[in-house]
Short mmCIF file of C-alpha atoms in Angstrom, two decimals:
data_model
loop_
_atom_site.label_atom_id
_atom_site.label_comp_id
_atom_site.label_asym_id
_atom_site.label_seq_id
_atom_site.Cartn_x
_atom_site.Cartn_y
_atom_site.Cartn_z
CA MET A 1 109.56 72.66 70.65
CA VAL A 2 109.56 68.86 70.97
CA LYS A 3 111.41 69.06 74.29
CA GLN A 4 108.90 71.62 75.56
CA CYS A 5 105.97 69.39 74.58
CA ALA A 6 107.67 66.41 76.24
CA ILE A 7 108.06 68.36 79.49
CA LEU A 8 104.45 69.56 79.44
CA PHE A 9 103.00 66.15 78.56
CA GLY A 10 105.35 64.50 81.05
CA PHE A 11 103.80 66.52 83.86
CA LEU A 12 100.34 65.73 82.51
CA ALA A 13 101.24 62.01 82.58
CA LEU A 14 102.66 62.38 86.08
CA GLY A 15 99.36 63.90 87.18
CA GLU A 16 97.49 60.98 85.60
CA LEU A 17 99.76 58.54 87.42
CA LEU A 18 99.23 60.25 90.77
CA VAL A 19 95.45 60.22 90.35
CA PHE A 20 95.51 56.56 89.32
CA VAL A 21 97.79 55.45 92.17
CA THR A 22 96.33 57.56 94.97
CA GLY A 23 92.70 57.71 93.85
CA LEU A 24 92.54 61.47 94.31
CA ARG A 25 89.29 63.08 93.27
CA LEU A 26 90.99 65.93 91.41
CA PRO A 27 91.50 66.29 87.67
CA SER A 28 94.86 64.89 86.68
CA SER A 29 95.56 67.91 84.47
CA ILE A 30 95.27 70.20 87.51
CA ILE A 31 97.63 68.01 89.52
CA GLY A 32 100.08 67.96 86.61
CA MET A 33 100.00 71.74 86.32
CA LEU A 34 100.48 72.10 90.09
CA LEU A 35 103.51 69.81 89.86
CA LEU A 36 104.85 71.86 86.95
CA THR A 37 104.31 75.06 88.93
CA ALA A 38 106.11 73.60 91.94
CA SER A 39 108.98 72.45 89.71
CA LEU A 40 109.29 75.94 88.26
CA HIS A 41 109.10 77.53 91.70
CA PHE A 42 111.80 75.32 93.16
CA LYS A 43 113.89 75.76 90.00
CA LEU A 44 113.87 72.06 89.10
CA ILE A 45 112.89 73.19 85.60
CA LYS A 46 114.00 76.45 84.02
CA LEU A 47 111.31 78.74 82.70
CA ASP A 48 113.13 79.05 79.39
CA SER A 49 112.69 75.31 78.79
CA ILE A 50 108.90 75.68 78.38
CA LYS A 51 108.45 79.39 77.63
CA GLY A 52 108.05 79.00 73.87
CA LEU A 53 105.27 76.43 74.09
CA ALA A 54 103.57 78.28 76.95
CA ASP A 55 103.54 81.52 74.95
CA PHE A 56 102.13 79.69 71.93
CA LEU A 57 99.38 78.04 73.96
CA ILE A 58 98.41 81.27 75.69
CA SER A 59 98.31 83.24 72.45
CA ASN A 60 95.99 80.62 70.90
CA MET A 61 93.84 80.05 73.97
CA ALA A 62 90.64 81.16 72.23
CA PHE A 63 90.73 78.05 70.04
CA PHE A 64 90.50 75.84 73.11
CA PHE A 65 87.10 77.28 74.00
CA VAL A 66 85.49 76.42 70.65
CA PRO A 67 84.69 72.77 71.53
CA SER A 68 83.05 73.72 74.82
CA GLY A 69 81.03 76.44 73.08
CA VAL A 70 79.82 73.94 70.49
CA ALA A 71 78.97 71.47 73.26
CA LEU A 72 76.83 74.13 74.93
CA MET A 73 74.71 74.32 71.79
CA CYS A 74 74.01 70.58 72.08
CA TYR A 75 72.51 71.14 75.54
CA PHE A 76 70.55 74.28 74.69
CA ASP A 77 67.23 72.68 75.71
CA ILE A 78 68.53 71.90 79.21
CA ILE A 79 70.07 75.36 79.55
CA SER A 80 66.87 77.09 78.45
CA ALA A 81 64.81 75.04 80.93
CA GLU A 82 67.17 76.02 83.78
CA PHE A 83 67.96 79.54 82.59
CA TRP A 84 66.80 81.49 85.66
CA PRO A 85 68.50 79.26 88.24
CA ILE A 86 71.72 79.57 86.24
CA VAL A 87 71.44 83.37 86.03
CA VAL A 88 70.54 83.79 89.71
CA SER A 89 73.34 81.52 90.93
CA THR A 90 75.84 83.27 88.67
CA VAL A 91 74.85 86.75 89.87
CA LEU A 92 74.81 85.70 93.53
CA SER A 93 78.20 84.01 93.30
CA VAL A 94 79.74 87.06 91.62
CA VAL A 95 78.35 89.36 94.31
CA LEU A 96 79.56 87.07 97.11
CA VAL A 97 83.03 86.84 95.61
CA LEU A 98 83.24 90.63 95.31
CA VAL A 99 82.04 91.17 98.89
CA PHE A 100 84.37 88.61 100.45
CA THR A 101 87.30 89.82 98.36
CA GLY A 102 86.68 93.37 99.58
CA TRP A 103 86.41 92.26 103.20
CA THR A 104 89.58 90.20 102.90
CA HIS A 105 91.42 93.16 101.38
CA VAL A 106 90.34 95.46 104.21
CA LEU A 107 91.30 92.88 106.84
CA VAL A 108 94.73 92.29 105.32
CA ARG A 109 95.40 96.02 105.06
CA ARG A 110 94.41 96.53 108.71
CA ILE A 111 96.68 93.71 109.82
CA ARG A 112 99.57 94.98 107.70
CA PHE A 113 99.28 98.55 108.91
CA THR A 114 98.88 97.43 112.53
CA LYS A 115 102.12 95.46 112.24
CA SER A 116 103.94 98.25 110.42
CA SER A 117 102.85 100.85 112.96
CA SER A 118 103.98 98.68 115.87
CA LYS A 119 107.44 98.39 114.28
CA CYS A 120 107.96 102.11 114.01
CA LYS A 121 106.45 103.46 117.21
CA SER A 122 107.05 107.07 117.91
CA ASP A 123 106.25 109.52 120.67
CA ASN A 124 104.25 111.55 118.21
CA SER A 125 100.53 110.71 118.37
CA ALA A 126 100.16 111.38 114.64
CA ASN A 127 101.88 108.06 113.93
CA SER A 128 99.27 105.96 115.70
CA THR A 129 97.61 103.00 114.01
CA ASP A 130 94.34 104.85 113.58
CA SER A 131 95.95 107.81 111.85
CA ILE A 132 97.96 105.52 109.57
CA PHE A 133 94.84 103.56 108.66
CA LYS A 134 92.82 106.75 108.11
CA SER A 135 95.52 108.23 105.89
CA THR A 136 95.66 105.08 103.81
CA GLN A 137 91.89 105.12 103.49
CA SER A 138 91.99 108.66 102.15
CA ASP A 139 94.78 107.63 99.77
CA ASN A 140 92.70 104.68 98.58
CA ASN A 141 89.84 106.95 97.56
CA HIS A 142 91.99 108.08 94.66
CA ASP A 143 93.14 104.61 93.57
CA PHE A 144 90.20 104.14 91.23
CA ILE A 145 90.78 107.50 89.56
CA LYS A 146 94.37 106.70 88.54
#
């Protein structure tokens, strides 16, 4: 467990060092976690070397939100004064994220099926891009039921 903590805090310190040296305007913890993710991806560090600590931290994640929840209570007067702008911006941002995610999904599916249909061209007109896309649309109508 000590080795796992040393690895995790080492990447946190490396993120701090990069922010200090380069003057990046990103949180050092985010940079440290990105470096850790890259190290795991490129197999510089084995997943087993930090798995125990990562599982522990994830299973106890709710405790990390207690200080921020208490801090919110200290600023209740500011939050109550700006309640409606907070609610409106939250609702609008959620709606925009859902809309753009849906559009992106449709666009990616169209591109993927266009490429897949061009790879397996056939003399049969039933295998055209439009029929493939229409069949996948009818299949998608049942995705939410499953």
